[in-house]
Tab-separated table of C-alpha atoms and ligand atoms in Angstrom:
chain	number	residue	atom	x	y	z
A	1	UNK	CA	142.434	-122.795	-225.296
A	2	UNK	CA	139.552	-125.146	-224.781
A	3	UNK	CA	136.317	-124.987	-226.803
A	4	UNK	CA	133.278	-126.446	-228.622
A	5	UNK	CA	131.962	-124.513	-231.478
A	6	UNK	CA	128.716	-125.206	-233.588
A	7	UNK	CA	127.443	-122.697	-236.138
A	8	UNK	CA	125.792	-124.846	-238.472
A	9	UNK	CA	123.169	-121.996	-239.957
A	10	UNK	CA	124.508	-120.751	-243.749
A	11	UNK	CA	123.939	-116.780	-242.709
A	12	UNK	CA	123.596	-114.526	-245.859
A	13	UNK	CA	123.560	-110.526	-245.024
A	14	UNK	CA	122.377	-107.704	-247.323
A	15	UNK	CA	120.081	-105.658	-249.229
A	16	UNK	CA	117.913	-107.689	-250.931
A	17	UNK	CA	119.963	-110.718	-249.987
A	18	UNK	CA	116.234	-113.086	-250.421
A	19	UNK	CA	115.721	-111.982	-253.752
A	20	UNK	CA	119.328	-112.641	-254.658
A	21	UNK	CA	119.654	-115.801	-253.128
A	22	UNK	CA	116.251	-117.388	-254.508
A	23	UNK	CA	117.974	-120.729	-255.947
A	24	UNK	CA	118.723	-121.340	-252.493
A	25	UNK	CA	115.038	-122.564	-252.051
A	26	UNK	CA	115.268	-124.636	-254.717
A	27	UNK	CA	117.245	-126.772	-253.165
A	28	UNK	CA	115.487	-127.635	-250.440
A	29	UNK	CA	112.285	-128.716	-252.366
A	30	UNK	CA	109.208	-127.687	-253.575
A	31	UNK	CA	106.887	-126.866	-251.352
A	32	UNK	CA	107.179	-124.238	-248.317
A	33	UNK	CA	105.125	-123.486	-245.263
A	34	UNK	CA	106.010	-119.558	-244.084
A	35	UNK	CA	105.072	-118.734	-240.534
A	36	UNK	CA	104.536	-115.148	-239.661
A	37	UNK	CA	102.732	-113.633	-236.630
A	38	UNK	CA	100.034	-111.172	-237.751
A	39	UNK	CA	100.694	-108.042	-239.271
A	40	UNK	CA	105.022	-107.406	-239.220
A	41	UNK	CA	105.677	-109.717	-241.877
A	42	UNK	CA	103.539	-108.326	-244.226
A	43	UNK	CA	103.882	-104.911	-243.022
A	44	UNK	CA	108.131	-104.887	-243.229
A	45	UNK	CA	108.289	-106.247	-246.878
A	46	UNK	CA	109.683	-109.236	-245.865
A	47	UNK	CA	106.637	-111.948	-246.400
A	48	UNK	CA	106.659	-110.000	-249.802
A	49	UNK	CA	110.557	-111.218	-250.807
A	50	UNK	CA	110.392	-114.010	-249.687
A	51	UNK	CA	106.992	-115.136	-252.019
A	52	UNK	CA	108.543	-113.611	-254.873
A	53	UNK	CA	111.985	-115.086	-254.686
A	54	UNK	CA	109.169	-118.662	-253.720
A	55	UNK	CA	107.356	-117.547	-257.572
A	56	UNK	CA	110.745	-116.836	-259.280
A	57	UNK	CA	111.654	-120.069	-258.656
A	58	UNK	CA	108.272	-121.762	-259.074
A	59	UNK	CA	107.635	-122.554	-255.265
A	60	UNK	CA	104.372	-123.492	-254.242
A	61	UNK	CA	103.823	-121.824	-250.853
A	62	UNK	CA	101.164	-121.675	-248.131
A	63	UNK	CA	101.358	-119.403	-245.422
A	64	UNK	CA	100.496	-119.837	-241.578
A	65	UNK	CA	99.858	-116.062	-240.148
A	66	UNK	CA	98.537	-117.002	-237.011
A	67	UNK	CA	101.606	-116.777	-234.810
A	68	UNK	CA	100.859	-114.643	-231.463
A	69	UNK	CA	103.854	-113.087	-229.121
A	70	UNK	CA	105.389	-115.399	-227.438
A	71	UNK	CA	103.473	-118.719	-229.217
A	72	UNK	CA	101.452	-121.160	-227.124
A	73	UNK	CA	101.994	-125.145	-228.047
A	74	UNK	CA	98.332	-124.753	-229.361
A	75	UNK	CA	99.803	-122.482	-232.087
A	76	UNK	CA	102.888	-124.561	-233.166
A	77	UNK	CA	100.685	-127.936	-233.345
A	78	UNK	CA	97.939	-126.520	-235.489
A	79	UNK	CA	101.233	-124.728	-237.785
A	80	UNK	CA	102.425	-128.511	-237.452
A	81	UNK	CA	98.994	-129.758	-239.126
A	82	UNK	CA	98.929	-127.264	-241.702
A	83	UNK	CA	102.270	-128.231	-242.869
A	84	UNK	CA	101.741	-132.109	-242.540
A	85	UNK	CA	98.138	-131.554	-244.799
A	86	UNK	CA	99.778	-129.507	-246.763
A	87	UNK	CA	102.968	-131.397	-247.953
A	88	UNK	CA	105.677	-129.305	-246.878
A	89	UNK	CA	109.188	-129.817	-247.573
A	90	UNK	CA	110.530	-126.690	-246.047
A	91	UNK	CA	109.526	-124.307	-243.601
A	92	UNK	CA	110.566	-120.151	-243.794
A	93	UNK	CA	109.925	-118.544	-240.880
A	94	UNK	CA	109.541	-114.873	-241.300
A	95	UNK	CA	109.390	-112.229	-237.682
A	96	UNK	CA	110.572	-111.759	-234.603
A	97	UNK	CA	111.760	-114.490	-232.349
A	98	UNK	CA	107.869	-115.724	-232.062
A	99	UNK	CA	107.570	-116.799	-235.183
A	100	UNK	CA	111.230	-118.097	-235.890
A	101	UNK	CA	110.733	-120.014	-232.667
A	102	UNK	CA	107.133	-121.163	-234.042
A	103	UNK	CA	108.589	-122.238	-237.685
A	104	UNK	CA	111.311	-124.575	-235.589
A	105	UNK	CA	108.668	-126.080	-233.998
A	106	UNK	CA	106.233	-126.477	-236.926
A	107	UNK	CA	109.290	-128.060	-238.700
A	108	UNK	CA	109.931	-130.549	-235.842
A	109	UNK	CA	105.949	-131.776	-235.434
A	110	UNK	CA	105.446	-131.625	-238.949
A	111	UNK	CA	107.733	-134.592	-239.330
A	112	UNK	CA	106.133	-136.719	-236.200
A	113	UNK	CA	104.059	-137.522	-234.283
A	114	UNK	CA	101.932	-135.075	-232.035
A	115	UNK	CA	103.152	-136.087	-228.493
A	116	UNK	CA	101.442	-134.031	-225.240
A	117	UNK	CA	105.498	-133.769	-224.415
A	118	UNK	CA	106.373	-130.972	-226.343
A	119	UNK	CA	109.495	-129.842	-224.629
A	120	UNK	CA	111.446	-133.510	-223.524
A	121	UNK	CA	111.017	-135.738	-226.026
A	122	UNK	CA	113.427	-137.146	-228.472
A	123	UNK	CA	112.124	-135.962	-231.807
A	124	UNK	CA	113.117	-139.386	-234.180
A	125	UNK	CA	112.566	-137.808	-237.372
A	126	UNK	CA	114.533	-134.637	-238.054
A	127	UNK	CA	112.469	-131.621	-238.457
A	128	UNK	CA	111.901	-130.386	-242.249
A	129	UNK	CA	114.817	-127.790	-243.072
A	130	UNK	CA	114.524	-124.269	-241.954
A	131	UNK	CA	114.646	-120.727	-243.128
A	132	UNK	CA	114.795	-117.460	-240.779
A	133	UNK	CA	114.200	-114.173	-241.749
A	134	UNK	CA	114.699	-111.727	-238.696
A	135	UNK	CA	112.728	-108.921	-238.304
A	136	UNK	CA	114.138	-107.989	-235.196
A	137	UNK	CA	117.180	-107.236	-233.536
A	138	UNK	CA	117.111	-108.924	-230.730
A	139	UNK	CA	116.517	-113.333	-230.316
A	140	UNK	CA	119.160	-113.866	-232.474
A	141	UNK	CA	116.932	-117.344	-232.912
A	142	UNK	CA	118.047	-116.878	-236.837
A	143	UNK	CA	121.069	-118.958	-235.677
A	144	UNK	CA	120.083	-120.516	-232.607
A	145	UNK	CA	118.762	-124.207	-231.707
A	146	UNK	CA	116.254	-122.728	-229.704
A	147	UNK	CA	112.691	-122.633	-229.948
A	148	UNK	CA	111.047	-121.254	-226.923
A	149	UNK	CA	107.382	-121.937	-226.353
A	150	UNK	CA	104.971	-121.079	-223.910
A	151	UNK	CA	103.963	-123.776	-221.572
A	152	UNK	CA	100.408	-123.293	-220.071
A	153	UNK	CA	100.258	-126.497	-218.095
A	154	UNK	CA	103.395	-125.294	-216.027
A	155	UNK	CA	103.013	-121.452	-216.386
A	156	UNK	CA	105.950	-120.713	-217.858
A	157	UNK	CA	108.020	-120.371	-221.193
A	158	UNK	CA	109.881	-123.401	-222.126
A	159	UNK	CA	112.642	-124.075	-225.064
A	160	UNK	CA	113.100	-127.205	-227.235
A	161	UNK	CA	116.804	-127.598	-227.822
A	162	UNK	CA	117.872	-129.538	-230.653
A	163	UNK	CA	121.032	-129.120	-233.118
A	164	UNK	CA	118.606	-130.566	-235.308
A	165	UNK	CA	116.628	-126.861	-235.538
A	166	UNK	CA	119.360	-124.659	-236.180
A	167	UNK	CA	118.051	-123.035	-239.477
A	168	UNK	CA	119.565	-124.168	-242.656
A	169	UNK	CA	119.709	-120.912	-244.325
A	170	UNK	CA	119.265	-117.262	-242.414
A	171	UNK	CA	118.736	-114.173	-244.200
A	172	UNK	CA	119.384	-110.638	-242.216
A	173	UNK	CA	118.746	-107.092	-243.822
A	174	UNK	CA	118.176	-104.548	-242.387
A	175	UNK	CA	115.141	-102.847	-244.391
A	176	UNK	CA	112.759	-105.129	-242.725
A	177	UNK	CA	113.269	-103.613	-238.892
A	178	UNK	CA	112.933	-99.425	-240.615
A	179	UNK	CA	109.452	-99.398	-239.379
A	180	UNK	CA	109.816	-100.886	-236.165
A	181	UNK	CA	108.549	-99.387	-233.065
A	182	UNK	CA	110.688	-97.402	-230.471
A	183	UNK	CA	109.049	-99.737	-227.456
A	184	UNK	CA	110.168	-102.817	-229.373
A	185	UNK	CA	113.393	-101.834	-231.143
A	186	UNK	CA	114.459	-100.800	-227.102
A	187	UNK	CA	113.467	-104.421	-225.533
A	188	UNK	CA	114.451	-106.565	-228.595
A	189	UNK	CA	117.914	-105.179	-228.611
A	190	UNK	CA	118.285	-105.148	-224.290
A	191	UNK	CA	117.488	-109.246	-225.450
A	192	UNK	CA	120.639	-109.001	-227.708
A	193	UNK	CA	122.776	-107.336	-225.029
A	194	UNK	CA	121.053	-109.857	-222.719
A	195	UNK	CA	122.446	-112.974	-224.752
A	196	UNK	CA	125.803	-111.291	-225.273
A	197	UNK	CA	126.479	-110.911	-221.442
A	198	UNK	CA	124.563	-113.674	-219.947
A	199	UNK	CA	126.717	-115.660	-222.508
A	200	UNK	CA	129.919	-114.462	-221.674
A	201	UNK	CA	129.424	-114.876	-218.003
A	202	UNK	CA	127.900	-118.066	-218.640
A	203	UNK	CA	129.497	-121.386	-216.974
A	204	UNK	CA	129.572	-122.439	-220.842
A	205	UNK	CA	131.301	-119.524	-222.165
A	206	UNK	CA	134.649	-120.892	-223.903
A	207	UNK	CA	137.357	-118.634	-225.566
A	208	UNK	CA	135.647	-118.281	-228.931
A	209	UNK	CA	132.159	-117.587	-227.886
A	210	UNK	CA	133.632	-115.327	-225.744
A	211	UNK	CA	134.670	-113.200	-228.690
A	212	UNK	CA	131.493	-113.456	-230.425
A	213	UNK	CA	130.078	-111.977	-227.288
A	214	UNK	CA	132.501	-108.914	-226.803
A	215	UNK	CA	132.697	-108.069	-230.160
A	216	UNK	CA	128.317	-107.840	-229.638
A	217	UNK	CA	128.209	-106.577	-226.461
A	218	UNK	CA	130.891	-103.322	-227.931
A	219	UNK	CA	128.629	-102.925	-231.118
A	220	UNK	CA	125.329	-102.975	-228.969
A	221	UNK	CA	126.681	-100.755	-226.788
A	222	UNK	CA	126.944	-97.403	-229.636
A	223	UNK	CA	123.134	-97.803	-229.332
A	224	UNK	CA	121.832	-99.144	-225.990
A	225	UNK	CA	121.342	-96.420	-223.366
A	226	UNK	CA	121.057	-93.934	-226.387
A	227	UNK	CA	117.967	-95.745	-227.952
A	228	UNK	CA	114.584	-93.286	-225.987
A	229	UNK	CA	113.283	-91.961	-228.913
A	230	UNK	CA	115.611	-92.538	-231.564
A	231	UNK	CA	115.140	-92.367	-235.466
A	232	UNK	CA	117.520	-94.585	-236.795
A	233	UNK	CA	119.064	-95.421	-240.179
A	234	UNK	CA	118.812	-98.899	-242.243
A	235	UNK	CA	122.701	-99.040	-241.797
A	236	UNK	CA	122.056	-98.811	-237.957
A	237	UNK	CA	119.213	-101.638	-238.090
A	238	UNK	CA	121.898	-103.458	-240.559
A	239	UNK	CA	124.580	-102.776	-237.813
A	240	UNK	CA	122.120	-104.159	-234.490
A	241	UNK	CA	120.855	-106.924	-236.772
A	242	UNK	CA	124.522	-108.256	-236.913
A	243	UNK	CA	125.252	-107.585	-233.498
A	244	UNK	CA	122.165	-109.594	-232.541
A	245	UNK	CA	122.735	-112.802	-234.678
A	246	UNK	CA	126.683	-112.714	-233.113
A	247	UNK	CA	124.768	-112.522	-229.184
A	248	UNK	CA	122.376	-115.830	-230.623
A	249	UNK	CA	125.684	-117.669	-232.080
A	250	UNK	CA	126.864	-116.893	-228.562
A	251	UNK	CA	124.113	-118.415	-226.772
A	252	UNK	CA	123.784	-121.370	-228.968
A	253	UNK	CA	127.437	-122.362	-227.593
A	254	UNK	CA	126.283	-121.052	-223.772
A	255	UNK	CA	122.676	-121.490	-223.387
A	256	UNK	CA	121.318	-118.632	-220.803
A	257	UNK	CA	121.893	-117.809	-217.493
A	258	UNK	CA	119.347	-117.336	-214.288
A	259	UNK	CA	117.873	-113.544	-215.702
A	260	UNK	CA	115.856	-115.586	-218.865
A	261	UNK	CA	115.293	-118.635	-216.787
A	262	UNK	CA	113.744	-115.139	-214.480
A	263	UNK	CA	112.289	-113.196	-216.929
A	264	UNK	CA	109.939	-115.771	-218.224
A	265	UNK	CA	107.599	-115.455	-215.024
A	266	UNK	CA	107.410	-111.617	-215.699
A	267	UNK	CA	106.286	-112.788	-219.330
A	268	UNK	CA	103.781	-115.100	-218.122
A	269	UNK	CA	102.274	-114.278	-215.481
A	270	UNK	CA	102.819	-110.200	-216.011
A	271	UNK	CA	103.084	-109.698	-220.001
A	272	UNK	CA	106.212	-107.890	-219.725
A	273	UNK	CA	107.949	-108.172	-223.033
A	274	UNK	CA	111.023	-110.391	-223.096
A	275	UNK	CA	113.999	-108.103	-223.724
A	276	UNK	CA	111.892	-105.646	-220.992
A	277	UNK	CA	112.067	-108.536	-218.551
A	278	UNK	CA	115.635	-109.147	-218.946
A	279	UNK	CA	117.008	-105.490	-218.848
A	280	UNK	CA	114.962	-104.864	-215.197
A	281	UNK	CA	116.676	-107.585	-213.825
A	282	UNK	CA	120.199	-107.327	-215.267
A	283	UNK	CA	121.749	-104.949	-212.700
A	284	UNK	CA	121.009	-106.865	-209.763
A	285	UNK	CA	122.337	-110.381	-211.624
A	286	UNK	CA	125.476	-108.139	-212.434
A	287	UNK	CA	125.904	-107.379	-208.896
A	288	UNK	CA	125.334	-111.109	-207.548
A	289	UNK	CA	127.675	-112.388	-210.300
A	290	UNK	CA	130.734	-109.963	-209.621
A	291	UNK	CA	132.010	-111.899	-206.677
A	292	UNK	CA	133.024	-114.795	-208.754
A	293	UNK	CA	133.746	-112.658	-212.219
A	294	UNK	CA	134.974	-109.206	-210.944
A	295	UNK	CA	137.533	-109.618	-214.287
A	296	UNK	CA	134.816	-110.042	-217.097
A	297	UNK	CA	132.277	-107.765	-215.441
A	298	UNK	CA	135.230	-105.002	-216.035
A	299	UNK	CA	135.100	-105.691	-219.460
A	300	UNK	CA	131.666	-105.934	-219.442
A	301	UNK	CA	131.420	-102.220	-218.272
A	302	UNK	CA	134.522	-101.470	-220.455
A	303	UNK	CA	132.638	-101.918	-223.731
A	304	UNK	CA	129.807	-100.438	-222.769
A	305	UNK	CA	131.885	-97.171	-221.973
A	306	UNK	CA	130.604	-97.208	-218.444
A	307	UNK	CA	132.612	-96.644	-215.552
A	308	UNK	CA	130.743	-98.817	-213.050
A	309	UNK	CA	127.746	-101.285	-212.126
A	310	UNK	CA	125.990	-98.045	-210.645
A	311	UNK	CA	126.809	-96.254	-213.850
A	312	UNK	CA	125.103	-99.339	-215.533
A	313	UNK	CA	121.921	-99.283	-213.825
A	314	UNK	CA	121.321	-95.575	-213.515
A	315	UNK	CA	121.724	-95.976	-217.589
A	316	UNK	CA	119.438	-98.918	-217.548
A	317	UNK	CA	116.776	-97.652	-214.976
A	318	UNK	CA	116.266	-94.405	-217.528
A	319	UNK	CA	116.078	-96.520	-220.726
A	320	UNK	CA	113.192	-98.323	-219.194
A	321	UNK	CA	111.689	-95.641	-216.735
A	322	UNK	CA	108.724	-96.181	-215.219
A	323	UNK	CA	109.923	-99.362	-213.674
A	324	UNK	CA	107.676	-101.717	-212.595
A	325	UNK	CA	106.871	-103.047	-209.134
A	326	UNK	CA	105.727	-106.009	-207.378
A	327	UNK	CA	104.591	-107.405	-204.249
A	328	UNK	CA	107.230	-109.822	-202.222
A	329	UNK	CA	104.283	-112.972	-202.486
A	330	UNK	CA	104.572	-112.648	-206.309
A	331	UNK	CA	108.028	-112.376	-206.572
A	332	UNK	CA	108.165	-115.237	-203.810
A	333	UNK	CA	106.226	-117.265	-206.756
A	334	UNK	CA	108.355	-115.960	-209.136
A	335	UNK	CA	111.736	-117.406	-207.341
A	336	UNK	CA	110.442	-120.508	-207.033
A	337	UNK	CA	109.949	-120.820	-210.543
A	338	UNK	CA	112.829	-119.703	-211.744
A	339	UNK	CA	114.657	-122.227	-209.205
A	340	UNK	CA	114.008	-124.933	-211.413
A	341	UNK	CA	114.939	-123.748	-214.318
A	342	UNK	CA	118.126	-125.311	-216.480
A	343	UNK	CA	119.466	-122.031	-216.509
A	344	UNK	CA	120.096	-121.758	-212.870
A	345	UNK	CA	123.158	-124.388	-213.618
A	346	UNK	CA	124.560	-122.404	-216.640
A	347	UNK	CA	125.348	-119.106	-213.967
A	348	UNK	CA	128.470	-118.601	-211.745
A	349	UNK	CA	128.019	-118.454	-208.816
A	350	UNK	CA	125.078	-120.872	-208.950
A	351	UNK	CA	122.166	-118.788	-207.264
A	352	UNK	CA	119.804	-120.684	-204.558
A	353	UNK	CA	116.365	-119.435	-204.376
A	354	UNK	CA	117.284	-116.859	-201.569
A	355	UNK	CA	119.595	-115.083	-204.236
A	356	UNK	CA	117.155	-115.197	-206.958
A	357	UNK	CA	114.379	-113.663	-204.816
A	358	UNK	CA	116.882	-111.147	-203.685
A	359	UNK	CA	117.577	-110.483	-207.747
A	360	UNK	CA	114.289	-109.833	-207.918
A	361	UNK	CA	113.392	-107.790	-204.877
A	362	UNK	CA	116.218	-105.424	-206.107
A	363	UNK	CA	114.990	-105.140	-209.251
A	364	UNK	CA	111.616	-104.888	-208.967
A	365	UNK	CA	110.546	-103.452	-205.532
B	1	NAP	P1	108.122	-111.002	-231.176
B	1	NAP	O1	107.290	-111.587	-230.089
B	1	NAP	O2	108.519	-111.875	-232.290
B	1	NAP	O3	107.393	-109.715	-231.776
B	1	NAP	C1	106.990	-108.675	-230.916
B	1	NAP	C2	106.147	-107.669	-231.658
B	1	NAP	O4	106.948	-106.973	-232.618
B	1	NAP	C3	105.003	-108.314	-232.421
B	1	NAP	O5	103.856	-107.532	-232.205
B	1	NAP	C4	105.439	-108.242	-233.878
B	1	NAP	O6	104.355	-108.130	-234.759
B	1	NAP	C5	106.260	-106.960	-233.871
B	1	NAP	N1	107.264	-106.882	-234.940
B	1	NAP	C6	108.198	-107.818	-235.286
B	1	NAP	N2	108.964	-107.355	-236.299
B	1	NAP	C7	108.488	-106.120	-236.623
B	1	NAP	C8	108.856	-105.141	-237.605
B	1	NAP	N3	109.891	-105.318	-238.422
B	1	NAP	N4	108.142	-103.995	-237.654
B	1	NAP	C9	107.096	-103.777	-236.803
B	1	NAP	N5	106.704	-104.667	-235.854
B	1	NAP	C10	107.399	-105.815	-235.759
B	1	NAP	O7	109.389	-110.301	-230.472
B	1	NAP	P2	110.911	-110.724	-230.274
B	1	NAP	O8	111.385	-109.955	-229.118
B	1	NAP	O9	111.665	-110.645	-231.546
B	1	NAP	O10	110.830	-112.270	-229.862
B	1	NAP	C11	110.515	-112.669	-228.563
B	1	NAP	C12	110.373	-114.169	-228.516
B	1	NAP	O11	111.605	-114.806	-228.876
B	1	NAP	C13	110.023	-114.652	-227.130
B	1	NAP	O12	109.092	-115.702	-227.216
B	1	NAP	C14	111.349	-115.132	-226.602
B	1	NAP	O13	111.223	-116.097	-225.566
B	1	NAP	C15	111.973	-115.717	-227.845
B	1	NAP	N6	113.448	-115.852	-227.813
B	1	NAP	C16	113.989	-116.860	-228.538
B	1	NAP	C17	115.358	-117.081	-228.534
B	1	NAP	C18	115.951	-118.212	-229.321
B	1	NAP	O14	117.138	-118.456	-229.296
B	1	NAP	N7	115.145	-118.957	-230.046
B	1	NAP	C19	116.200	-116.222	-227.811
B	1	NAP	C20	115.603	-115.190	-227.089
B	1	NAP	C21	114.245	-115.003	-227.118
B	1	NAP	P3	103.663	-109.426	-235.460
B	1	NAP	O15	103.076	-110.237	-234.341
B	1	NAP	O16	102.666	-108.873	-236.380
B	1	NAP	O17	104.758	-110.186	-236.160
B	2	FE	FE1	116.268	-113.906	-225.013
């Protein structure tokens, strides 16, 4: 029974669980940046908890709104400034993945020194503590070390990986994600489900990440091919929120496999949403990986409540219906892209470009 396990985020769950847990701030100083992207924050409730549990406690605050989809190094440097100028001892950041990837970020640069390396340098100072409030279900980056930014000069999406930007403090309820679309409630939880299996089949999976990731990928799987047009209750957003932060406790043990390293060209260069990206491609990385990991695949299936891989992707085809298509020179680019990502090394079998264009051909011709 061999493993490594790091969960070093504090996670608190619950209604209200900001409010209730205000001290908390205290103690990590007195001033706090909050990143958001534009409108959700403010629009869930959440931005409003959090700045009155920052008042009740006699925070000063300042708060950076400018954080875009999938957040360009442009964004996290100027975030980076505004902290710096502004004196920052703590940074909240309030969203989807794209901002709780921005705040780690913000965090790390507002604590040194602007370097045109944004994704391999050694950070020297650590990063000013971190808070994550989800507002998603799906990047489980409220307990990852993960911050994944978009990389213009190389056309594609990047992470920083540090243990040093696992947030300090994560707070999940469920209220926030009530008014969330049915587009984006679909892709963000196909990311969960995404993290959960990629995980499991990952050449990093170990025995206790492993149950992280089955008891996600069983929870995730009530709601996945069931989710076109579906009202759902706060106990159900409470229910995927968990699920989600057990899939980014799995991948912060794993790291991803080939479909993100993948899925970021169809972000880039074709502004299909993340989760999106990784559902069209998951049959087809299914069907490569079974010859090595018939067993878990099984099990996969199992806890889904399917009976087979076709099963699986007639399920997955309707959930995302129309499917996109593209021509073999693009998905050529594509391949050799995703060749050199790290992820290629964290799947079994490893793929060679030949098998990832073949992924992708499959999926998306
Ligand atoms: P997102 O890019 O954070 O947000 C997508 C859209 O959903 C935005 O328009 C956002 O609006 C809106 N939104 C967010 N919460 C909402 C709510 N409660 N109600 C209504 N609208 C809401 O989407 P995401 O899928 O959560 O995050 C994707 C990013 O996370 C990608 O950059 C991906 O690479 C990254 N990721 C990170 C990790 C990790 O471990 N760090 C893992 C997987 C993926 P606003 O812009 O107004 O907020
Ligand atoms: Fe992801």
């Amino acid at each position: 029974m061999d493993f490594n396990f790091l969960m070093p985020t504090k996670v608190i769950s619950g209604r209200d669980c900001i409010l209730k847990n205000a001290q908390i701030f205290s103690s990590l100083g007195k001033k706090a940046i909050i990143v958001t992207g534009k409108h959700s924050a403010k629009k869930s409730g959440a931005l409003n908890q959090v700045v009155e549990a920052l008042s009740s406690v006699s925070i000063s605050y300042k708060i950076y709104d400018q954080v875009e989809p999938n957040p360009s190094v442009d964004c996290v440097c100027k975030g980076g400034e505004l902290a710096k100028s502004f004196g920052a001892d703590f940074v909240i950041g309030i969203g989807g993945g794209s901002p709780m990837d921005a705040a780690k970020a913000i965090a790390l640069l507002a604590r040194n020194p602007w370097n045109e390396n944004l994704f391999n340098q050694t950070y020297k100072n650590h990063p000013l503590p971190i808070c994550a409030v989800p507002t998603t279900a799906g990047t489980g980056s409220e307990v990852t070390q993960y911050s994944i930014i978009t990389d213009e000069q190389n056309q594609t999406k990047r992470s920083i990986a540090t243990a040093d930007i696992f947030p300090r403090y994560s707070f999940l309820d469920g209220t926030f994600m009530v008014g969330l679309s049915n587009t984006t409630t679909i892709n963000t939880v196909i990311d969960a489900f995404s993290h959960a299996a990629e995980g499991y089949l990952s050449k990093r999976a170990n025995f206790m990440s492993d149950r992280f990731a089955e008891q996600s990928i069983s929870i995730l799987g009530k709601y996945l091919f069931d989710l076109n047009n579906k009202k759902m209750t706060v106990e159900e957003r409470d229910e995927l929120l968990y699920a989600s932060m057990l899939a980014g406790i799995v991948i912060a043990q794993t790291g991803t496999t080939i479909v993100h390293g993948m899925g970021y060209s169809l972000t880039y260069f074709k502004h299909i949403d993340h989760g999106r990206a990784n559902g069209l491609l998951f049959h087809s990385f299914l069907k490569f990986t079974q010859r090595e990991q018939s067993g878990k695949i099984e099990k996969i299936l199992s806890l889904l409540k399917l009976s087979s891989l076709d099963q699986f992707k007639t399920q997955m085809q309707q959930l995302l219906s129309p499917i996109e298509k593209f021509n073999d020179e693009e998905l050529i680019s594509f391949s050799h892209k995703a060749i050199k990502t790290g992820n290629v090394n964290n799947t079994t079998p490893i793929p060679n470009r030949e098998d990832i264009l073949k992924i992708f051909r499959e999926s998306l011709q």
